[in-house]
Coordinates of N, CA and C in Angstrom, one line a residue:
Chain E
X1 N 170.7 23.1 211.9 CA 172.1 23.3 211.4 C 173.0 22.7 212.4
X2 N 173.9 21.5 211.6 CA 174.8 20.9 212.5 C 175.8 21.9 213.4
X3 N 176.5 21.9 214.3 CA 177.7 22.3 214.4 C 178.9 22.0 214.0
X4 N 179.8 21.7 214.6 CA 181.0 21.7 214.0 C 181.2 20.6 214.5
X5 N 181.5 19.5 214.0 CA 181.7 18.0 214.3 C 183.1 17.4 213.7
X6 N 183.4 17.1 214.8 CA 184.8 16.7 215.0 C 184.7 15.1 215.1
X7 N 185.7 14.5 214.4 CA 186.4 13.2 214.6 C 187.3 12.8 214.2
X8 N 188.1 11.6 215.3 CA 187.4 11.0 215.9 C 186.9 11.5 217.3
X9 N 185.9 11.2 218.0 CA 186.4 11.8 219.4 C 187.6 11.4 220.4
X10 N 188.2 10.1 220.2 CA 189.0 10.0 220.8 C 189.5 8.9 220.2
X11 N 191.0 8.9 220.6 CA 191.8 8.2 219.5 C 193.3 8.0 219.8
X12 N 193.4 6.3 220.2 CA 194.8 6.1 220.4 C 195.8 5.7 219.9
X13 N 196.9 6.0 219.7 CA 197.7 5.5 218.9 C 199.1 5.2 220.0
X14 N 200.2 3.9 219.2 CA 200.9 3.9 219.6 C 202.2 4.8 218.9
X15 N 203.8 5.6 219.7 CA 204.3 6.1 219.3 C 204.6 5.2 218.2
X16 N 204.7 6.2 217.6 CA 205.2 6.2 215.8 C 204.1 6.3 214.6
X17 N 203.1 6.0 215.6 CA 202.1 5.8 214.6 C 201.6 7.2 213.4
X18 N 200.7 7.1 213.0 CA 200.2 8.5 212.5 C 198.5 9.1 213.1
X19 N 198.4 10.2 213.4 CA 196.7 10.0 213.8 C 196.2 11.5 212.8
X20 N 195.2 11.5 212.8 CA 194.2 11.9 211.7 C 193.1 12.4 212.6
X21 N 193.0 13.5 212.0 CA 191.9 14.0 213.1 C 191.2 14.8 212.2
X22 N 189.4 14.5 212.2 CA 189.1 15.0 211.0 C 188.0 16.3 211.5
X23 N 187.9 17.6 211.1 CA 186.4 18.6 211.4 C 185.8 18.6 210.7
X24 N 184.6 19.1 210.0 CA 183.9 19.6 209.0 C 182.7 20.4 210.0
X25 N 183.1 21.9 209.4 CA 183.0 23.4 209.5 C 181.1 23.3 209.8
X26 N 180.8 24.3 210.4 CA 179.4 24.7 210.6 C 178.6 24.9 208.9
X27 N 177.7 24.3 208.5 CA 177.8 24.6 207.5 C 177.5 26.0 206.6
X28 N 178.3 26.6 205.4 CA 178.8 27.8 205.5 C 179.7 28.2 205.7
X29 N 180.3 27.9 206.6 CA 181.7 28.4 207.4 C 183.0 28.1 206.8
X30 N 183.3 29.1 205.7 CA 184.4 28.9 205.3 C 186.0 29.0 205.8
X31 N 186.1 29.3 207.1 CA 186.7 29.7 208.0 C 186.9 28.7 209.4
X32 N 188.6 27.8 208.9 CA 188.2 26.7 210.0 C 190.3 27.3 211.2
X33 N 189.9 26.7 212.3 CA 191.2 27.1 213.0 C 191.2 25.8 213.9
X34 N 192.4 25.6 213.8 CA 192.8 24.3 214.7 C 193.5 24.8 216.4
X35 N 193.0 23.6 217.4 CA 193.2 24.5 218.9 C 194.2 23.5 219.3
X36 N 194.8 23.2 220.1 CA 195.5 22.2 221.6 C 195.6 22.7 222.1
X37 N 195.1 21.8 223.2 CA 194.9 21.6 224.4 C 195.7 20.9 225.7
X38 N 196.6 21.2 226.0 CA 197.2 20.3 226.5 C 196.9 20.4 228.1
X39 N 197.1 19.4 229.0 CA 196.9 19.0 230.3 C 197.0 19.9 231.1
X40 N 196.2 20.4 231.9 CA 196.9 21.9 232.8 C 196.8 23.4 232.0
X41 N 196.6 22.8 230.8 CA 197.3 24.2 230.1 C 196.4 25.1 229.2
X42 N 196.0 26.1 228.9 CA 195.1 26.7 227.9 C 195.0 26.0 226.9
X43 N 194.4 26.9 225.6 CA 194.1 26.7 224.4 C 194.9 27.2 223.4
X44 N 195.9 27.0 222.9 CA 197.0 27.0 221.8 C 196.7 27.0 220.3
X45 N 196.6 28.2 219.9 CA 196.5 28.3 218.4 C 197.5 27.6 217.6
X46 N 196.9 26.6 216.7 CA 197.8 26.0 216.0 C 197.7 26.8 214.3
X47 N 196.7 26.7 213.5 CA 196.6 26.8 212.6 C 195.3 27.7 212.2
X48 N 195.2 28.3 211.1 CA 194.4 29.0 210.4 C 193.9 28.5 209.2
X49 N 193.2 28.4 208.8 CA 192.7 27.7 207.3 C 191.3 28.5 206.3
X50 N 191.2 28.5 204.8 CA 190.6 28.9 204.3 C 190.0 27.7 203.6
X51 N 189.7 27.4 202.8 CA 189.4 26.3 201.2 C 190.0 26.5 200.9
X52 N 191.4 25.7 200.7 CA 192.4 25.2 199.9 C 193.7 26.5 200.0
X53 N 193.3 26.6 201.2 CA 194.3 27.7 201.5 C 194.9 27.4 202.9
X54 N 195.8 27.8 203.4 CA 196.4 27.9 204.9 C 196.8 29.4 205.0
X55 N 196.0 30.2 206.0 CA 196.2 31.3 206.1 C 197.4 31.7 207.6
X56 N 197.6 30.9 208.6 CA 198.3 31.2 209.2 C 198.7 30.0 210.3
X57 N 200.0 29.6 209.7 CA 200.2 28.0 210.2 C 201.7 28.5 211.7
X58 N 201.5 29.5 211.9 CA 202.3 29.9 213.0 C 202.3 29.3 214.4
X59 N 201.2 28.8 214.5 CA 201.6 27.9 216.1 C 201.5 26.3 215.3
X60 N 201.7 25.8 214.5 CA 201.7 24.3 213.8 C 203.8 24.0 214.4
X61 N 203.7 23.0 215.1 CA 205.0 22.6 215.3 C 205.8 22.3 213.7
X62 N 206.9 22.6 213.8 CA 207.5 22.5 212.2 C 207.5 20.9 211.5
X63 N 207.2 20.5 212.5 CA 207.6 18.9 212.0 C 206.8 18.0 212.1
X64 N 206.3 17.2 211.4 CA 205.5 16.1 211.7 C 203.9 16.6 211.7
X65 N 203.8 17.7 212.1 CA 202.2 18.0 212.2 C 202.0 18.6 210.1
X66 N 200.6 18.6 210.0 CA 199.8 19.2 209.1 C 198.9 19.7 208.5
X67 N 198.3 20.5 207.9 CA 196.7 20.6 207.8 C 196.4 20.7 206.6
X68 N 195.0 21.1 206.4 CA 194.5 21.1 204.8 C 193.3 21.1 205.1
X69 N 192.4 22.0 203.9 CA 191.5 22.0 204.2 C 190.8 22.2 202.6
X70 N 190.3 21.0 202.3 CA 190.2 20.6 200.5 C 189.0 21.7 200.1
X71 N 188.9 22.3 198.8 CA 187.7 21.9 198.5 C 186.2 21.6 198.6
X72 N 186.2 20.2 198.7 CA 185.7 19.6 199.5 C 185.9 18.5 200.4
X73 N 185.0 18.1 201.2 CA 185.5 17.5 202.6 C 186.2 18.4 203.9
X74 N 185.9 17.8 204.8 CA 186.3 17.9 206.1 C 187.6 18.9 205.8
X75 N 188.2 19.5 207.0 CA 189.7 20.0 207.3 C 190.0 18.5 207.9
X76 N 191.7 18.4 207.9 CA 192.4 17.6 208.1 C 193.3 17.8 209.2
X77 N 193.6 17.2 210.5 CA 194.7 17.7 210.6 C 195.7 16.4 211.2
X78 N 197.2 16.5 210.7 CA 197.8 15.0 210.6 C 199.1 15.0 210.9
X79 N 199.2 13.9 212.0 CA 200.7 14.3 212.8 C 201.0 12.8 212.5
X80 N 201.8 13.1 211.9 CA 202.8 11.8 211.7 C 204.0 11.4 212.9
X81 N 204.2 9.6 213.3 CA 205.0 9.7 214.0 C 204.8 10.3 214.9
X82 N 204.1 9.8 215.8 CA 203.3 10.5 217.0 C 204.1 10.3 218.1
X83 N 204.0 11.1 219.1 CA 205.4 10.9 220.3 C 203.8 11.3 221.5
X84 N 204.7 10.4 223.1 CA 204.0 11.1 223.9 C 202.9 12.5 224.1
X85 N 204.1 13.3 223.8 CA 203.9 14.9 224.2 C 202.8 15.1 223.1
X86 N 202.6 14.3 222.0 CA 201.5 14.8 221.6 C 199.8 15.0 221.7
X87 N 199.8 14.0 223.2 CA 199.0 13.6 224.3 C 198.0 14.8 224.1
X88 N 196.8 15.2 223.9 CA 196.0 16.2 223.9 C 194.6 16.7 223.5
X89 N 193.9 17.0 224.1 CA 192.8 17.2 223.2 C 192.9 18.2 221.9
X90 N 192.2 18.5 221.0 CA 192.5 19.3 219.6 C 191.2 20.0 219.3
X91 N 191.3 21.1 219.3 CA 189.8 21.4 219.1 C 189.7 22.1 218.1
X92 N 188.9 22.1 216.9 CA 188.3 22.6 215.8 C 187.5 23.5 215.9
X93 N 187.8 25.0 215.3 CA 186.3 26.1 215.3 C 186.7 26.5 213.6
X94 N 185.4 27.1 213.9 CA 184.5 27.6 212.4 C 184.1 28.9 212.8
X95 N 184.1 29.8 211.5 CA 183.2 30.7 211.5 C 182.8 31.4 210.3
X96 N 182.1 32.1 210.0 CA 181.8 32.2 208.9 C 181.9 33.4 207.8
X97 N 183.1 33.6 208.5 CA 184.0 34.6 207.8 C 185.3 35.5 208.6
X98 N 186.0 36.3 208.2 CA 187.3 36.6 209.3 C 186.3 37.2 210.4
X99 N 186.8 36.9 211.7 CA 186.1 36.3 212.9 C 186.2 38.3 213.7
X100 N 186.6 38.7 213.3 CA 186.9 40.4 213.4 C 184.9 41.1 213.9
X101 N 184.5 40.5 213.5 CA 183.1 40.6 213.7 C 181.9 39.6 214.1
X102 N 182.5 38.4 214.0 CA 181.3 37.3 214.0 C 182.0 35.9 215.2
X103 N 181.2 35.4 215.7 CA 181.5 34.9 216.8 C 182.6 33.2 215.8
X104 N 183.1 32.8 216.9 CA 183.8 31.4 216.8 C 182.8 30.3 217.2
X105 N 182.9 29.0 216.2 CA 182.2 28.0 217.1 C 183.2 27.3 217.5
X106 N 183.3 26.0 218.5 CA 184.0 25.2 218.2 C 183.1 23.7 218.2
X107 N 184.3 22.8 218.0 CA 183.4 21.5 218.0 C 184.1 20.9 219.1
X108 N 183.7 19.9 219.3 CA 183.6 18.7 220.8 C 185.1 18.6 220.6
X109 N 185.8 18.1 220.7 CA 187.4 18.1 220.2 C 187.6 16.6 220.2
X110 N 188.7 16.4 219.6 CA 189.6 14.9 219.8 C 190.5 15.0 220.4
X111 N 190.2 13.5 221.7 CA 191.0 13.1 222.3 C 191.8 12.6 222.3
X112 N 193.5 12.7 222.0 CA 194.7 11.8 221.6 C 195.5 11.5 222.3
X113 N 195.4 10.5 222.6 CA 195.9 9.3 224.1 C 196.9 8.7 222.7
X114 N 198.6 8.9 223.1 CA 199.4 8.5 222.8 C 200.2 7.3 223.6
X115 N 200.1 6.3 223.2 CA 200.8 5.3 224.4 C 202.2 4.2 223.6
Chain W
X1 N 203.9 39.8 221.9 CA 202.9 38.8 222.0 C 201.9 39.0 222.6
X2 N 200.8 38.5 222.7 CA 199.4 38.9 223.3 C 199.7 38.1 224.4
X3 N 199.5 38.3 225.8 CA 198.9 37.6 226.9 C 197.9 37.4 227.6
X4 N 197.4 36.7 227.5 CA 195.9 36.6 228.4 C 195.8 36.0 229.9
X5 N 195.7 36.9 231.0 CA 195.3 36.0 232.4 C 194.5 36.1 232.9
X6 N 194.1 35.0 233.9 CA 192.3 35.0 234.4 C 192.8 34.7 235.6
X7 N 191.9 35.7 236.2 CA 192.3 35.1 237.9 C 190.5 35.3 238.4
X8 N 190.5 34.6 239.4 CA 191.3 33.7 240.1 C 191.3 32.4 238.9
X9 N 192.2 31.2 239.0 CA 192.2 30.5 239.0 C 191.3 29.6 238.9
X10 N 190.7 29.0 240.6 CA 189.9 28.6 240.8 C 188.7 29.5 241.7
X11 N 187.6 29.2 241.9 CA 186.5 29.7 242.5 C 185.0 29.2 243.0
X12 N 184.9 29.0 244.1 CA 183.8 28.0 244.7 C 182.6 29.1 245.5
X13 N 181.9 29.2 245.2 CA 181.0 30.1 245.9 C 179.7 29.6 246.0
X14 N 178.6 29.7 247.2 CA 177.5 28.9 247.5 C 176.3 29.7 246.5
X15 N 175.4 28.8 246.1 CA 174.3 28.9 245.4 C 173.5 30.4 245.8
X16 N 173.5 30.6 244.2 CA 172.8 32.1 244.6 C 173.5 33.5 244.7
X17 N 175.1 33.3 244.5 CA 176.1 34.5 245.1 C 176.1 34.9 243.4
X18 N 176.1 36.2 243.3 CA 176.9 36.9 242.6 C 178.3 36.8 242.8
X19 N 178.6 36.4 241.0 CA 180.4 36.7 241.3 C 181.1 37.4 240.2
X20 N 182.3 37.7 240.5 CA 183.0 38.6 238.8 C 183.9 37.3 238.6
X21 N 184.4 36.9 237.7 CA 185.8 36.4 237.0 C 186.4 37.5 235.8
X22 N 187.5 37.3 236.2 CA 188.5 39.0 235.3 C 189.5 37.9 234.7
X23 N 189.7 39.2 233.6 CA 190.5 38.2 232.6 C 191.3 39.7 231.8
X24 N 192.6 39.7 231.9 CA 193.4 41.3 231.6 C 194.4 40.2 230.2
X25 N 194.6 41.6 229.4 CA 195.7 41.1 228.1 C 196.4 42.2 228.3
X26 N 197.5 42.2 227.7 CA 198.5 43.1 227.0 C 198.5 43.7 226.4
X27 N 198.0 43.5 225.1 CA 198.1 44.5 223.9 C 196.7 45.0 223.5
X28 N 196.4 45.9 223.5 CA 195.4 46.1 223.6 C 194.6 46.7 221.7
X29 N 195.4 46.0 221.3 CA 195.2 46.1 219.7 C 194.1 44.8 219.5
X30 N 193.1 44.9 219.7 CA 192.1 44.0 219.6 C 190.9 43.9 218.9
X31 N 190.6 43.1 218.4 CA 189.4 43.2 217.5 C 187.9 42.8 218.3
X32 N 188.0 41.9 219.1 CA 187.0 41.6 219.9 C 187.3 40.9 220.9
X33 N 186.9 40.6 222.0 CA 187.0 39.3 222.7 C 186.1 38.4 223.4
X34 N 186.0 37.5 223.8 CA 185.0 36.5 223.6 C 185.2 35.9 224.6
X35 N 183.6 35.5 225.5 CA 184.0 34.7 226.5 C 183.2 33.3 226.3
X36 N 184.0 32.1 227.0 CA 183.1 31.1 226.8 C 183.3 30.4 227.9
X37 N 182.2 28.9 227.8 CA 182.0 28.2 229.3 C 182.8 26.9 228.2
X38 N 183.3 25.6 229.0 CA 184.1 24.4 228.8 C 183.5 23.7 230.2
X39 N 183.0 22.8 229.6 CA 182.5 21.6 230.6 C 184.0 20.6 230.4
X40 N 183.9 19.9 231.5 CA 184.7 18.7 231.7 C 184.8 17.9 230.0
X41 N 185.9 17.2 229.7 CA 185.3 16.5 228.8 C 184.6 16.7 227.4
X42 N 184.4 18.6 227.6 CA 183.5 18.9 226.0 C 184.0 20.3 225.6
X43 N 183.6 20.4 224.1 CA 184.1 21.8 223.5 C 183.6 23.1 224.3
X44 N 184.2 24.1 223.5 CA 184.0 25.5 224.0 C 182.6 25.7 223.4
X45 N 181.9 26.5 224.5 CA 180.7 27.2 224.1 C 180.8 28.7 224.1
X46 N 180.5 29.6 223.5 CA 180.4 30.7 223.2 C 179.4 30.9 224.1
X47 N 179.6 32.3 225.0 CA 178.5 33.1 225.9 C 178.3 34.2 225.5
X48 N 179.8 35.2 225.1 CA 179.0 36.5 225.3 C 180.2 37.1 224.1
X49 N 180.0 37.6 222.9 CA 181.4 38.2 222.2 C 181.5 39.8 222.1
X50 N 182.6 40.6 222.5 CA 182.3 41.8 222.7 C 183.1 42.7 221.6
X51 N 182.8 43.3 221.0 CA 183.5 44.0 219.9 C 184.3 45.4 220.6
X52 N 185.5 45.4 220.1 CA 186.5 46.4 220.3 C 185.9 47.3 220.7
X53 N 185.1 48.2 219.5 CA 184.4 49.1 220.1 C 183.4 49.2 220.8
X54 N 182.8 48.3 221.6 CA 181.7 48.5 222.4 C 182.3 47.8 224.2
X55 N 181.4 48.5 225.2 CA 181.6 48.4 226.2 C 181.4 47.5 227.5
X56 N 180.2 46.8 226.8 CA 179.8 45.7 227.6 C 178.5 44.5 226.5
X57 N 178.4 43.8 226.5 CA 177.4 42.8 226.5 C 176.8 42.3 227.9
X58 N 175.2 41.6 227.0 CA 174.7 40.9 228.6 C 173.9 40.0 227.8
X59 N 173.2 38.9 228.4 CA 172.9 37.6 228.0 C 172.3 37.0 229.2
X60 N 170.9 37.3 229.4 CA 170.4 36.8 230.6 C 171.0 36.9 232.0
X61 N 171.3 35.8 232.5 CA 172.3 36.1 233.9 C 173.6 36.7 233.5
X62 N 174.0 36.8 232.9 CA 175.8 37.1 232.2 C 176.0 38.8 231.6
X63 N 176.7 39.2 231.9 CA 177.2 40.2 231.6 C 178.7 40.6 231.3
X64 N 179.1 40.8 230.3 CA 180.7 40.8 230.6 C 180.7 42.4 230.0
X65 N 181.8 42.7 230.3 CA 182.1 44.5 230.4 C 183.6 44.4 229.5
X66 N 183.7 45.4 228.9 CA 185.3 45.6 228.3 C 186.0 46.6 228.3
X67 N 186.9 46.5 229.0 CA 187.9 48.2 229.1 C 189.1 47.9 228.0
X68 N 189.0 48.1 227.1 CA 190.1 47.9 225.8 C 191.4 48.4 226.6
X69 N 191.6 50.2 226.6 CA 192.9 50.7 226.7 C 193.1 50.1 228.3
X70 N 192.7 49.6 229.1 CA 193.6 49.5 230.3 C 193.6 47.4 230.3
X71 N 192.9 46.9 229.0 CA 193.3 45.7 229.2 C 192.9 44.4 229.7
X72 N 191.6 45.2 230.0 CA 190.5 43.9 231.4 C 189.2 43.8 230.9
X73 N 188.9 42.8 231.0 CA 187.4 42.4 231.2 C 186.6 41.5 232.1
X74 N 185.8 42.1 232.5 CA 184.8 41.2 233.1 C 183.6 40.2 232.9
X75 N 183.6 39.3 233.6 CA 182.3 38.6 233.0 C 181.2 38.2 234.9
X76 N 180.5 39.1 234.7 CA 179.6 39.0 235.5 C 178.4 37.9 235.7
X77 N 178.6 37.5 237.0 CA 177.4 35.9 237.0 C 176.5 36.3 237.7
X78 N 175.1 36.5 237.7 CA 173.9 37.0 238.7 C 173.5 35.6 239.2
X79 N 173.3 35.8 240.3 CA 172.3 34.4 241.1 C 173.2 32.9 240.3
X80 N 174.0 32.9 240.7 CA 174.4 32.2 240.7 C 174.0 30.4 241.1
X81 N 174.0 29.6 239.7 CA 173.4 28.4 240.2 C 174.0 27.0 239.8
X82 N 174.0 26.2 240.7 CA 174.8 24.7 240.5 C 175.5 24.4 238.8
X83 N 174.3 24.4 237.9 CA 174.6 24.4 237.1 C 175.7 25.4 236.1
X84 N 175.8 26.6 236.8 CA 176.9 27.5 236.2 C 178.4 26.6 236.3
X85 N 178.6 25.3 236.7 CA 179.8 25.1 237.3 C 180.5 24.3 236.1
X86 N 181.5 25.4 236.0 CA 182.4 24.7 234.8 C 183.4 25.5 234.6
X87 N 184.7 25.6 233.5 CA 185.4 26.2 233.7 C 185.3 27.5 232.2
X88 N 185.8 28.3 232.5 CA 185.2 29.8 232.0 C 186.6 30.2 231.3
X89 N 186.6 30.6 229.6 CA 187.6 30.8 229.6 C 187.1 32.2 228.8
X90 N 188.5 33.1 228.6 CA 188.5 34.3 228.1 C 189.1 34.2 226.9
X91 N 189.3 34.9 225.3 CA 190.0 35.1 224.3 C 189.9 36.2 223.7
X92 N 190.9 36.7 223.2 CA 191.1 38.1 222.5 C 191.1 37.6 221.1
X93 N 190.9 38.4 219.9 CA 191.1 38.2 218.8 C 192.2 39.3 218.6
X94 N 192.7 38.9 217.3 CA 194.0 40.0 217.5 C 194.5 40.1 216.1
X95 N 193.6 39.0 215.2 CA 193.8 39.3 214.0 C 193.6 38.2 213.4
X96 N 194.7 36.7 213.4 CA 194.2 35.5 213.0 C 193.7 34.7 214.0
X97 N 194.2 35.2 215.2 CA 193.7 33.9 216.0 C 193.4 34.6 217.3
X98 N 192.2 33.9 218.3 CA 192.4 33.6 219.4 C 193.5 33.6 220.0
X99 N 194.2 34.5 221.6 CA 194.7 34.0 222.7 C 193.8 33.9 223.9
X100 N 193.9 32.5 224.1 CA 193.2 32.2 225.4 C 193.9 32.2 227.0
X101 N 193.0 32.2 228.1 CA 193.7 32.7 229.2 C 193.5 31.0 229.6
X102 N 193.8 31.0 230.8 CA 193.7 29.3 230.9 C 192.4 29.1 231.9
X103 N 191.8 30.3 232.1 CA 190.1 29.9 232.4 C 190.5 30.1 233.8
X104 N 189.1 30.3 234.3 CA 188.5 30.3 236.0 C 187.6 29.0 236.0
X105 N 188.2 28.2 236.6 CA 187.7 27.1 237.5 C 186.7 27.1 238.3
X106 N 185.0 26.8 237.8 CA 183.8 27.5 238.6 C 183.2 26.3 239.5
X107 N 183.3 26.5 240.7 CA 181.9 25.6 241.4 C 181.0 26.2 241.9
X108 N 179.9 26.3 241.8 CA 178.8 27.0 242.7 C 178.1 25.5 243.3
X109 N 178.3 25.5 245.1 CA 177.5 24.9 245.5 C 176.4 25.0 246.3
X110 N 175.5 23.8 245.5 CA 173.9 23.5 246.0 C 174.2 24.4 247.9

């Protein structure tokens, strides 16, 4: 059973650009949450996600960032217009149901070198 | 808001030492909390996850302990060895998400 595989693993863009950062969940795991990571700094809840739902997008910056999580296919997550500060690793976890009982995975994260 | 801190910071101790790393929150309205290891360069691994209502977990050399109403937990290392060295983070669940502490900084050396 895969883990939770994240890509790209690393990925640069120049400002303005757009980057794309794709997970796909442990399989089973309906249950995906987006992390940053920034330099120096902890692990920063960005987002919450179900299948075709967003359950709690409270640490997602209001602008330019976005998620989704179809159906089918991977979760998405997509910052348009990318600036410095968005410099970071991003890390994707799964689990396989609200997490109240059952452990978190995460996957390897993506690297986003903004230049 | 939930807070999570881990002290020390960093921590270097020679091969073989027993050590604690502590990790205290605020709100003590928690559902579980979880500890994991982060290598340089790679995702979080899961070590030990402890449920609100229970007191401690253990996992071979590892043990972590949980005092809910005063806010702390521990994660205990036995015999400590080279390869333990990485950085250790702590997280509370609290409902939707994880708060993470920003980790203990581990070297054990040879």
């Amino acid at each position: 059973n895969a883990g939770v595989m994240q890509n790209p693993r690393h990925l640069v863009r120049r400002r303005g650009q757009e980057a794309r950062l794709r997970c796909s969940p442990m399989k089973g795991h309906s249950h995906v949450y987006w992390y940053r990571q920034l330099p120096e700094e902890g692990l920063k809840f960005m987002v919450y996600l179900q299948k075709e739902n967003i359950i709690d997008e409270s640490g997602m910056p209001k602008e330019r960032f976005s998620a989704e999580f179809p159906k089918e296919g991977p979760s998405i997550l997509r910052i348009q217009q990318v600036v410095r500060g968005d410099s970071a690793a991003y890390f994707c976890a799964s689990s396989l149901m609200e997490i109240s009982g059952n452990t978190i995975y995460f996957g390897e994260g993506s690297w986003l070198t903004v230049v | 808001k939930q807070e999570v801190t881990q002290i020390p910071a960093a921590l270097s101790v020679p091969e073989g030492e027993n050590l604690v790393l502590n990790c205290s929150f605020t709100d003590s309205a928690i559902y579980n909390l979880q500890w994991f290891r982060q290598d340089p360069g790679k995702g979080l691994t899961s070590l030990l996850l402890i449920q609100s209502s229970q007191r401690e977990q253990t996992s071979g050399r590892l043990n972590a302990s949980l005092d809910k109403s005063s806010g702390r937990s521990t994660l205990y290392i036995a015999a400590s060895q080279p390869g333990d060295s990485a950085t250790y983070l702590c997280a509370v669940y609290t409902g939707n998400q994880f708060y993470f502490g920003t980790g203990t900084s581990l070297t054990v050396i040879p």
